[in-house]
Amino acid sequence: GQSLEQPSEVTAVEGAIVQINCTYQTSGFYGLSWYQQHDGGAPTFLSYNGLDGLEETGRFSSFLSRSDSYGYLLLQELQMKDSASYFCAPISSGSARQLTFGSGTQLTVLP
Amino acid sequence: DADVTQTPRNRITKTGKRIMLECSQTKGHDRMYWYRQDPGLGLRLIYYSFDVKDINKGEISDGYSVSRQAQAKFSLSLESAIPNQTALYFCATSAPTSGSPGELFFGEGSRLTVL
């Protein structure tokens, strides 16, 4: 079967660092993606981890541990514009390479 | 102009009506998807297509049908809309062989309300 867990809400202040955790159970796991979505907007791709370890893209980093079925998104130097929902999306293997989206984590950045 | 364009952006209709949501893309991607988003439930896959002749059901295809008219166009139809199909619908494209395997490109969404 498949399951996906991430916190529903996280609050932090401007300039801080926040980590959003994701645990998954995915048949034929291939990799893990992260997406950002502002209220009413389209989801936008942030990062992809196919291998264990840390991927860094500017202020955002994403980590994957296949053996623990765990990943996280790290946001540094938080800005007000980072207030959004963040989704982890495990990808299944096979030709379909389907992404499964969880319910997301609502991040609120306070001044 | 947006690379993935959805029309209409907003639609209010009545129970039992037929509705079509259209998606067109200029990215040249073979793969196209339709997702539904309900508050608190994230995105759920309705249908996906890997090319014009390859269409597949997602996890919540009941009550929906699709048509891939061309590589660039993928339409979602609700043959007889019902209130619990009220949601935000997203079209997406991908090209996993040329880009990141986990990267989807989403349209701006179509908000559908069924009364």
Coordinates of N, CA and C in Angstrom, one line a residue:
Chain A
G1 N 0.8 -1.2 0.0 CA 0.0 0.0 0.0 C 0.9 1.2 0.0
Q2 N 0.2 2.4 0.0 CA 0.9 3.6 0.0 C 0.4 4.5 1.2
S3 N 1.4 5.2 1.8 CA 1.0 6.2 2.8 C 2.0 7.3 2.8
L4 N 1.6 8.4 3.3 CA 2.4 9.6 3.2 C 2.1 10.5 4.4
E5 N 3.1 10.9 5.1 CA 2.8 11.8 6.3 C 3.7 13.0 6.3
Q6 N 3.2 14.1 6.5 CA 3.9 15.4 6.7 C 3.1 16.2 7.6
P7 N 3.7 17.1 8.4 CA 2.9 17.9 9.3 C 2.0 18.8 8.6
S8 N 0.8 19.1 9.2 CA -0.2 19.9 8.5 C 0.1 21.4 8.6
E9 N 0.8 21.8 9.7 CA 1.1 23.2 9.8 C 2.5 23.4 10.4
V10 N 3.2 24.4 10.0 CA 4.4 24.9 10.6 C 4.5 26.4 10.6
T11 N 4.9 26.9 11.7 CA 5.0 28.4 11.8 C 6.4 28.8 12.2
A12 N 7.0 29.8 11.6 CA 8.3 30.2 11.9 C 8.4 31.7 11.6
V13 N 9.5 32.4 12.1 CA 9.7 33.8 11.9 C 10.6 34.1 10.7
E14 N 10.5 35.2 10.2 CA 11.4 35.7 9.2 C 12.9 35.5 9.6
G15 N 13.7 35.0 8.6 CA 15.1 34.8 8.9 C 15.4 33.5 9.5
A16 N 14.4 32.8 10.0 CA 14.7 31.5 10.7 C 14.9 30.4 9.6
I17 N 15.2 29.2 10.2 CA 15.3 28.0 9.4 C 14.2 27.1 9.8
V18 N 13.5 26.4 8.8 CA 12.5 25.5 9.1 C 12.7 24.2 8.3
Q19 N 12.3 23.1 9.0 CA 12.4 21.8 8.3 C 11.1 21.1 8.3
I20 N 10.7 20.7 7.1 CA 9.4 20.0 6.9 C 9.7 18.6 6.6
N21 N 9.2 17.7 7.5 CA 9.5 16.3 7.3 C 8.5 15.5 6.5
C22 N 8.9 14.5 5.9 CA 8.0 13.6 5.1 C 8.4 12.2 5.3
T23 N 7.4 11.4 5.7 CA 7.7 9.9 5.7 C 6.7 9.3 4.8
Y24 N 7.1 8.3 4.1 CA 6.3 7.7 3.0 C 6.4 6.2 3.0
Q25 N 5.4 5.6 2.5 CA 5.5 4.2 2.2 C 4.9 4.0 0.8
T26 N 5.8 3.7 -0.2 CA 5.4 3.7 -1.6 C 5.9 2.5 -2.3
S27 N 5.0 1.8 -2.9 CA 5.4 0.6 -3.6 C 6.3 0.9 -4.8
G28 N 7.5 0.3 -4.9 CA 8.4 0.6 -6.0 C 8.8 2.0 -6.0
F29 N 9.4 2.5 -4.9 CA 9.8 3.9 -4.7 C 10.9 4.2 -5.7
Y30 N 10.8 5.4 -6.3 CA 11.8 5.8 -7.3 C 12.5 7.0 -6.8
G31 N 11.8 8.0 -6.3 CA 12.4 9.2 -5.8 C 11.4 10.1 -5.1
L32 N 11.8 11.2 -4.7 CA 11.0 12.1 -3.9 C 11.1 13.6 -4.4
S33 N 9.9 14.1 -4.7 CA 9.9 15.5 -5.2 C 9.2 16.4 -4.1
W34 N 9.5 17.7 -4.2 CA 8.9 18.7 -3.3 C 8.3 19.8 -4.2
Y35 N 7.1 20.3 -3.8 CA 6.4 21.3 -4.5 C 6.0 22.4 -3.5
Q36 N 5.9 23.6 -4.0 CA 5.4 24.7 -3.3 C 4.1 25.2 -4.0
Q37 N 3.1 25.6 -3.1 CA 1.9 26.1 -3.7 C 1.4 27.3 -2.8
H38 N 1.3 28.5 -3.4 CA 0.7 29.6 -2.8 C -0.8 29.5 -2.9
D39 N -1.5 30.1 -2.0 CA -3.0 30.1 -2.0 C -3.6 30.4 -3.3
G40 N -4.4 29.4 -3.8 CA -5.1 29.6 -5.1 C -4.2 29.5 -6.3
G41 N -2.9 29.2 -6.1 CA -2.0 29.2 -7.2 C -1.7 27.8 -7.7
A42 N -0.9 27.7 -8.7 CA -0.4 26.4 -9.2 C 0.7 25.9 -8.4
P43 N 0.8 24.6 -8.2 CA 2.0 24.0 -7.6 C 3.2 24.2 -8.4
T44 N 4.3 24.5 -7.8 CA 5.6 24.7 -8.5 C 6.6 23.8 -8.0
F45 N 7.4 23.2 -8.8 CA 8.4 22.2 -8.5 C 9.6 22.9 -7.7
L46 N 10.0 22.3 -6.6 CA 11.1 22.8 -5.9 C 12.4 22.0 -6.0
S47 N 12.2 20.7 -5.8 CA 13.4 19.8 -5.9 C 13.0 18.4 -6.1
Y48 N 14.1 17.6 -6.4 CA 13.9 16.2 -6.6 C 15.1 15.5 -6.0
N49 N 14.9 14.4 -5.2 CA 15.9 13.5 -4.7 C 15.7 12.1 -5.3
G50 N 16.7 11.7 -6.0 CA 16.7 10.3 -6.5 C 17.6 9.4 -5.7
L51 N 18.6 10.0 -5.1 CA 19.6 9.3 -4.3 C 19.6 9.8 -2.9
D52 N 20.1 9.0 -2.0 CA 20.2 9.5 -0.6 C 21.1 10.7 -0.5
G53 N 20.8 11.6 0.4 CA 21.6 12.7 0.6 C 20.9 14.0 0.4
L54 N 21.7 15.0 0.4 CA 21.1 16.4 0.4 C 21.3 17.0 -1.0
E55 N 20.2 17.7 -1.4 CA 20.3 18.5 -2.7 C 20.0 19.9 -2.3
E56 N 20.9 20.8 -2.7 CA 20.7 22.2 -2.4 C 20.4 23.1 -3.6
T57 N 19.4 23.9 -3.4 CA 19.0 24.9 -4.5 C 18.7 26.2 -3.8
G58 N 19.7 27.0 -3.8 CA 19.6 28.3 -3.1 C 19.3 28.2 -1.7
R59 N 18.2 28.8 -1.2 CA 17.8 28.8 0.2 C 17.1 27.5 0.6
F60 N 16.8 26.7 -0.4 CA 16.1 25.5 -0.1 C 17.0 24.3 -0.3
S61 N 16.8 23.3 0.6 CA 17.6 22.0 0.4 C 16.6 20.9 0.7
S62 N 16.8 19.8 0.1 CA 16.0 18.6 0.3 C 16.9 17.4 0.5
F63 N 16.4 16.6 1.4 CA 17.2 15.4 1.9 C 16.3 14.1 1.7
L64 N 17.0 13.1 1.4 CA 16.3 11.8 1.3 C 17.2 10.7 2.0
S65 N 16.4 9.8 2.7 CA 17.0 8.6 3.2 C 16.1 7.4 2.8
R66 N 16.5 6.7 1.8 CA 15.7 5.6 1.3 C 15.5 4.5 2.3
S67 N 16.5 4.2 3.1 CA 16.4 3.1 4.1 C 15.4 3.5 5.2
D68 N 15.2 4.8 5.4 CA 14.3 5.2 6.5 C 12.9 5.6 5.9
S69 N 12.8 5.6 4.5 CA 11.6 6.1 3.9 C 11.2 7.5 4.4
Y70 N 12.2 8.3 4.4 CA 12.1 9.6 5.0 C 12.8 10.7 4.2
G71 N 12.2 11.9 4.2 CA 12.9 13.0 3.5 C 12.5 14.3 4.2
Y72 N 13.2 15.3 3.9 CA 12.8 16.6 4.5 C 13.1 17.7 3.5
L73 N 12.4 18.8 3.7 CA 12.7 20.1 3.0 C 13.2 21.1 4.0
L74 N 14.3 21.7 3.7 CA 14.9 22.7 4.6 C 14.8 24.0 4.0
L75 N 14.2 25.0 4.6 CA 14.1 26.3 4.1 C 14.9 27.2 5.0
Q76 N 15.9 27.9 4.5 CA 16.7 28.8 5.3 C 16.4 30.3 5.0
E77 N 16.8 31.1 5.9 CA 16.6 32.6 5.7 C 15.2 32.9 5.3
L78 N 14.3 32.4 6.1 CA 12.9 32.5 5.7 C 12.4 33.9 5.4
Q79 N 11.6 34.0 4.3 CA 11.0 35.3 3.9 C 9.5 35.2 3.9
M80 N 8.9 36.3 4.0 CA 7.4 36.3 4.1 C 6.8 35.6 2.9
K81 N 7.5 35.7 1.7 CA 6.9 35.1 0.5 C 7.0 33.6 0.6
D82 N 7.7 33.0 1.5 CA 7.8 31.6 1.7 C 6.5 31.0 2.3
S83 N 5.7 31.8 2.8 CA 4.4 31.4 3.4 C 3.6 30.7 2.2
A84 N 3.4 29.4 2.4 CA 2.7 28.7 1.3 C 2.5 27.2 1.8
S85 N 1.9 26.4 1.0 CA 1.8 25.0 1.3 C 3.0 24.3 0.6
Y86 N 3.5 23.3 1.3 CA 4.6 22.5 0.7 C 4.2 21.0 0.7
F87 N 4.4 20.4 -0.5 CA 4.0 19.0 -0.7 C 5.2 18.2 -1.0
C88 N 5.3 17.1 -0.2 CA 6.2 16.0 -0.7 C 5.5 15.1 -1.6
A89 N 6.2 14.5 -2.6 CA 5.5 13.7 -3.6 C 6.4 12.6 -3.9
P90 N 6.2 11.4 -3.3 CA 7.0 10.2 -3.7 C 6.6 9.8 -5.1
I91 N 7.6 9.3 -5.8 CA 7.4 8.8 -7.2 C 7.6 7.3 -7.2
S92 N 6.6 6.7 -7.9 CA 6.7 5.2 -8.0 C 7.5 4.9 -9.2
S93 N 8.2 3.7 -9.2 CA 9.0 3.3 -10.3 C 8.1 2.7 -11.4
G94 N 8.7 2.2 -12.5 CA 7.9 1.7 -13.6 C 7.7 2.8 -14.6
S95 N 7.1 2.5 -15.7 CA 7.0 3.4 -16.8 C 6.1 4.6 -16.4
A96 N 5.1 4.4 -15.5 CA 4.2 5.5 -15.2 C 4.9 6.6 -14.4
R97 N 5.8 6.2 -13.5 CA 6.5 7.2 -12.7 C 5.5 8.2 -12.1
Q98 N 4.5 7.7 -11.4 CA 3.4 8.5 -10.9 C 3.9 9.2 -9.6
L99 N 3.5 10.4 -9.4 CA 3.7 11.1 -8.2 C 2.4 11.0 -7.3
T100 N 2.6 10.8 -6.1 CA 1.5 10.8 -5.1 C 1.7 12.0 -4.2
F101 N 0.7 12.9 -4.1 CA 0.8 14.1 -3.3 C 0.1 13.9 -2.0
G102 N 0.8 14.3 -0.9 CA 0.1 14.3 0.4 C -0.8 15.5 0.5
S103 N -1.3 15.7 1.8 CA -2.1 16.8 2.0 C -1.4 18.2 2.2
G104 N -0.1 18.1 2.3 CA 0.7 19.3 2.3 C 0.9 19.8 3.7
T105 N 1.9 20.7 3.8 CA 2.2 21.4 5.1 C 2.1 22.9 4.8
Q106 N 1.2 23.5 5.6 CA 1.0 25.0 5.5 C 2.1 25.7 6.3
L107 N 3.0 26.4 5.7 CA 4.0 27.1 6.4 C 3.6 28.6 6.5
T108 N 3.6 29.1 7.7 CA 3.3 30.5 7.9 C 4.6 31.2 8.4
V109 N 5.0 32.2 7.8 CA 6.2 32.9 8.2 C 5.7 34.2 8.8
L110 N 6.1 34.4 10.0 CA 5.7 35.6 10.8 C 6.8 36.7 10.8
P111 N 6.4 38.0 10.8 CA 7.4 39.0 10.8 C 8.2 39.1 12.1
Chain B
D1 N 3.1 34.5 -22.2 CA 2.1 33.5 -22.2 C 2.5 32.3 -21.3
A2 N 1.5 31.7 -20.6 CA 1.8 30.5 -19.9 C 2.1 29.4 -20.8
D3 N 3.0 28.5 -20.3 CA 3.3 27.3 -21.0 C 2.2 26.2 -21.0
V4 N 1.5 26.2 -19.9 CA 0.4 25.3 -19.7 C -0.9 26.1 -19.4
T5 N -1.8 26.1 -20.3 CA -3.0 27.0 -20.3 C -4.2 26.2 -20.0
Q6 N -5.0 26.6 -19.1 CA -6.3 25.9 -18.8 C -7.4 26.8 -19.0
T7 N -8.5 26.3 -19.6 CA -9.7 27.1 -19.8 C -10.9 26.2 -19.5
P8 N -12.0 26.7 -18.9 CA -12.0 28.0 -18.3 C -11.3 28.1 -16.9
R9 N -11.0 29.2 -16.4 CA -10.3 29.4 -15.1 C -11.4 29.2 -14.0
N10 N -12.6 29.6 -14.2 CA -13.6 29.5 -13.2 C -14.9 29.1 -14.0
R11 N -15.7 28.2 -13.3 CA -16.9 27.8 -13.9 C -17.9 27.4 -12.8
I12 N -19.1 27.9 -12.9 CA -20.2 27.5 -12.0 C -21.2 26.8 -12.9
T13 N -21.6 25.6 -12.5 CA -22.6 24.9 -13.3 C -23.6 24.2 -12.4
K14 N -24.6 23.5 -13.0 CA -25.6 22.8 -12.2 C -25.4 21.3 -12.3
T15 N -25.9 20.7 -11.3 CA -25.9 19.2 -11.3 C -26.5 18.6 -12.5
G16 N -25.8 17.7 -13.1 CA -26.3 17.0 -14.3 C -25.8 17.6 -15.6
K17 N -25.2 18.7 -15.6 CA -24.7 19.3 -16.8 C -23.4 18.7 -17.2
R18 N -23.1 18.7 -18.5 CA -21.8 18.3 -19.0 C -20.8 19.4 -19.0
I19 N -19.7 19.1 -18.5 CA -18.6 20.2 -18.5 C -17.3 19.7 -19.1
M20 N -16.6 20.5 -19.8 CA -15.3 20.2 -20.3 C -14.3 21.2 -19.9
L21 N -13.2 20.7 -19.4 CA -12.1 21.6 -19.0 C -11.0 21.3 -20.0
E22 N -10.4 22.3 -20.5 CA -9.4 22.2 -21.6 C -8.0 22.6 -21.1
C23 N -7.0 21.9 -21.7 CA -5.7 22.2 -21.3 C -4.8 22.1 -22.6
S24 N -4.0 23.1 -22.8 CA -3.1 23.1 -23.9 C -1.7 23.6 -23.4
Q25 N -0.7 23.0 -24.1 CA 0.7 23.3 -23.6 C 1.6 23.6 -24.8
T26 N 2.5 24.4 -24.6 CA 3.5 24.8 -25.6 C 4.9 24.3 -25.2
K27 N 5.0 23.4 -24.3 CA 6.3 22.9 -23.8 C 6.8 21.7 -24.6
G28 N 5.9 21.2 -25.5 CA 6.4 20.1 -26.3 C 6.5 18.8 -25.5
H29 N 5.9 18.7 -24.4 CA 6.0 17.5 -23.5 C 5.0 16.4 -24.0
D30 N 5.4 15.2 -23.9 CA 4.5 14.1 -24.3 C 3.5 13.8 -23.2
R31 N 3.9 13.9 -21.9 CA 3.1 13.4 -20.8 C 2.2 14.6 -20.3
M32 N 0.9 14.3 -20.2 CA 0.0 15.2 -19.6 C -0.9 14.6 -18.6
Y33 N -1.3 15.4 -17.6 CA -2.0 14.9 -16.4 C -3.2 15.8 -16.1
W34 N -4.2 15.2 -15.4 CA -5.3 16.0 -14.8 C -5.3 15.6 -13.3
Y35 N -5.2 16.6 -12.5 CA -5.3 16.4 -11.0 C -6.5 17.2 -10.5
R36 N -7.0 16.7 -9.4 CA -8.0 17.4 -8.6 C -7.5 17.8 -7.3
Q37 N -7.8 19.0 -6.8 CA -7.4 19.4 -5.5 C -8.6 19.8 -4.7
D38 N -8.8 19.2 -3.5 CA -9.8 19.5 -2.6 C -9.2 20.1 -1.3
P39 N -9.8 21.0 -0.6 CA -9.2 21.5 0.6 C -8.8 20.4 1.6
G40 N -7.5 20.5 2.0 CA -7.0 19.5 3.0 C -6.7 18.1 2.4
L41 N -6.9 17.9 1.1 CA -6.7 16.6 0.6 C -5.6 16.5 -0.4
G42 N -4.9 17.6 -0.7 CA -3.8 17.6 -1.6 C -4.3 17.4 -3.0
L43 N -3.4 16.9 -3.9 CA -3.7 16.7 -5.3 C -3.9 15.2 -5.5
R44 N -4.9 14.9 -6.2 CA -5.2 13.5 -6.6 C -5.3 13.3 -8.1
L45 N -4.7 12.3 -8.6 CA -4.6 12.1 -10.0 C -5.9 11.5 -10.6
I46 N -6.4 12.1 -11.7 CA -7.6 11.7 -12.3 C -7.3 10.8 -13.5
Y47 N -6.6 11.3 -14.4 CA -6.1 10.6 -15.7 C -4.8 11.1 -16.1
Y48 N -4.0 10.3 -16.8 CA -2.8 10.7 -17.4 C -2.6 10.1 -18.7
S49 N -1.8 10.8 -19.5 CA -1.6 10.4 -20.9 C -0.1 10.5 -21.3
F50 N 0.4 9.5 -21.9 CA 1.8 9.5 -22.3 C 2.0 9.9 -23.7
D51 N 1.0 9.7 -24.5 CA 0.9 10.3 -25.9 C -0.5 10.2 -26.3
V52 N -0.7 10.6 -27.6 CA -2.1 10.7 -28.1 C -2.9 9.3 -28.0
K53 N -2.1 8.2 -28.1 CA -2.8 6.9 -28.1 C -2.7 6.2 -26.8
D54 N -2.2 6.9 -25.8 CA -1.9 6.2 -24.5 C -2.5 7.0 -23.4
I55 N -3.7 6.6 -22.9 CA -4.4 7.3 -21.8 C -4.7 6.3 -20.7
N56 N -4.5 6.7 -19.5 CA -4.6 5.8 -18.3 C -5.4 6.5 -17.2
K57 N -6.1 5.6 -16.5 CA -6.8 6.1 -15.3 C -5.9 6.3 -14.2
G58 N -6.2 7.4 -13.4 CA -5.5 7.6 -12.1 C -6.3 7.0 -11.0
E59 N -6.1 7.6 -9.8 CA -6.7 7.0 -8.6 C -8.2 7.4 -8.5
I60 N -8.7 8.4 -9.1 CA -10.1 8.9 -8.9 C -10.7 9.2 -10.3
S61 N -10.7 8.2 -11.2 CA -11.2 8.5 -12.6 C -12.7 8.4 -12.7
D62 N -13.4 7.7 -11.7 CA -14.9 7.5 -11.8 C -15.6 8.9 -12.0
G63 N -16.5 9.0 -13.0 CA -17.2 10.2 -13.2 C -16.5 11.2 -14.1
Y64 N -15.4 10.8 -14.6 CA -14.6 11.7 -15.5 C -14.2 10.9 -16.8
S65 N -14.0 11.7 -17.8 CA -13.4 11.1 -19.0 C -12.4 12.1 -19.6
V66 N -11.5 11.7 -20.5 CA -10.6 12.6 -21.1 C -10.4 12.3 -22.5
S67 N -9.8 13.3 -23.2 CA -9.5 13.2 -24.6 C -8.2 13.8 -24.9
R68 N -7.3 13.1 -25.6 CA -6.0 13.7 -25.9 C -6.1 14.0 -27.5
Q69 N -6.5 15.2 -27.8 CA -6.8 15.5 -29.2 C -5.5 15.7 -30.0
A70 N -4.4 16.0 -29.3 CA -3.1 16.2 -30.0 C -2.1 16.2 -28.9
Q71 N -0.9 16.2 -29.3 CA 0.2 16.2 -28.3 C 0.0 17.3 -27.3
A72 N -0.4 18.5 -27.8 CA -0.5 19.7 -27.0 C -1.8 19.9 -26.3
K73 N -2.8 19.0 -26.5 CA -4.1 19.3 -25.9 C -4.7 18.0 -25.2
F74 N -5.2 18.3 -24.0 CA -5.7 17.2 -23.2 C -6.9 17.8 -22.4
S75 N -8.1 17.2 -22.7 CA -9.3 17.7 -22.1 C -9.9 16.8 -21.1
L76 N -10.5 17.3 -20.1 CA -11.2 16.6 -19.1 C -12.7 16.9 -19.1
S77 N -13.5 15.8 -19.1 CA -14.9 16.0 -19.2 C -15.6 15.4 -18.0
L78 N -16.6 16.1 -17.6 CA -17.6 15.6 -16.5 C -18.9 15.4 -17.3
E79 N -19.3 14.2 -17.5 CA -20.4 13.9 -18.4 C -21.7 14.4 -17.7
S80 N -21.8 14.2 -16.4 CA -23.0 14.6 -15.6 C -22.5 15.1 -14.3
A81 N -22.2 16.4 -14.2 CA -21.6 16.9 -13.0 C -22.4 16.7 -11.7
I82 N -21.7 16.5 -10.6 CA -22.4 16.4 -9.3 C -21.7 17.3 -8.3
P83 N -22.4 17.7 -7.3 CA -21.8 18.6 -6.3 C -20.4 18.2 -5.7
N84 N -20.2 16.9 -5.5 CA -18.9 16.5 -4.9 C -17.8 16.6 -5.9
Q85 N -18.0 17.0 -7.1 CA -17.0 17.2 -8.1 C -16.5 18.7 -8.1
T86 N -17.1 19.5 -7.2 CA -16.7 20.8 -6.9 C -15.2 20.8 -6.4
A87 N -14.3 21.4 -7.1 CA -12.9 21.3 -6.7 C -12.1 22.2 -7.6
L88 N -10.8 22.3 -7.3 CA -9.8 23.0 -8.2 C -9.1 21.9 -9.0
Y89 N -9.2 22.1 -10.3 CA -8.6 21.1 -11.2 C -7.3 21.6 -11.9
F90 N -6.3 20.8 -11.9 CA -5.0 21.2 -12.5 C -4.7 20.3 -13.6
C91 N -4.2 20.9 -14.7 CA -3.5 20.1 -15.7 C -2.0 20.3 -15.5
A92 N -1.3 19.2 -15.9 CA 0.2 19.3 -15.7 C 0.8 18.5 -16.9
T93 N 2.1 18.9 -17.1 CA 2.8 18.2 -18.2 C 4.2 17.8 -17.6
S94 N 4.8 16.8 -18.2 CA 6.2 16.4 -17.8 C 6.9 15.8 -18.9
A95 N 8.2 15.9 -18.8 CA 9.1 15.3 -19.8 C 10.3 14.6 -19.0
P96 N 10.0 13.5 -18.3 CA 11.0 12.9 -17.4 C 12.3 12.5 -18.0
T97 N 12.3 12.2 -19.3 CA 13.5 11.8 -20.0 C 14.4 12.9 -20.3
S98 N 13.9 14.1 -20.3 CA 14.8 15.3 -20.6 C 14.9 16.2 -19.4
G99 N 14.1 16.1 -18.5 CA 14.2 16.9 -17.3 C 14.2 16.1 -16.1
S100 N 13.9 16.7 -14.9 CA 13.9 16.0 -13.7 C 12.8 14.9 -13.7
P101 N 13.1 13.7 -13.2 CA 12.0 12.7 -13.1 C 10.8 13.1 -12.3
G102 N 11.0 14.0 -11.3 CA 9.9 14.4 -10.5 C 9.3 15.7 -10.7
E103 N 9.6 16.3 -11.9 CA 9.1 17.6 -12.2 C 7.9 17.7 -13.1
L104 N 6.8 18.2 -12.5 CA 5.6 18.4 -13.3 C 5.4 20.0 -13.5
F105 N 4.9 20.3 -14.6 CA 4.6 21.7 -14.9 C 3.1 21.9 -14.9
F106 N 2.6 22.7 -14.0 CA 1.2 22.8 -13.8 C 0.6 24.1 -14.5
G107 N -0.6 23.9 -14.9 CA -1.4 25.1 -15.3 C -1.9 25.9 -14.1
E108 N -2.6 27.0 -14.4 CA -3.0 27.8 -13.3 C -4.3 27.3 -12.6
G109 N -4.9 26.3 -13.1 CA -6.0 25.7 -12.4 C -7.3 26.2 -13.0
S110 N -8.3 25.3 -12.8 CA -9.7 25.6 -13.2 C -10.6 25.3 -12.0
R111 N -11.2 26.4 -11.5 CA -12.0 26.2 -10.3 C -13.5 25.9 -10.8
L112 N -13.9 24.7 -10.4 CA -15.3 24.3 -10.8 C -16.2 24.2 -9.6
T113 N -17.3 24.8 -9.7 CA -18.4 24.7 -8.7 C -19.6 24.1 -9.3
V114 N -20.1 23.0 -8.7 CA -21.3 22.3 -9.1 C -22.4 22.5 -8.1
L115 N -23.4 23.2 -8.5 CA -24.5 23.5 -7.6 C -25.6 22.5 -7.6

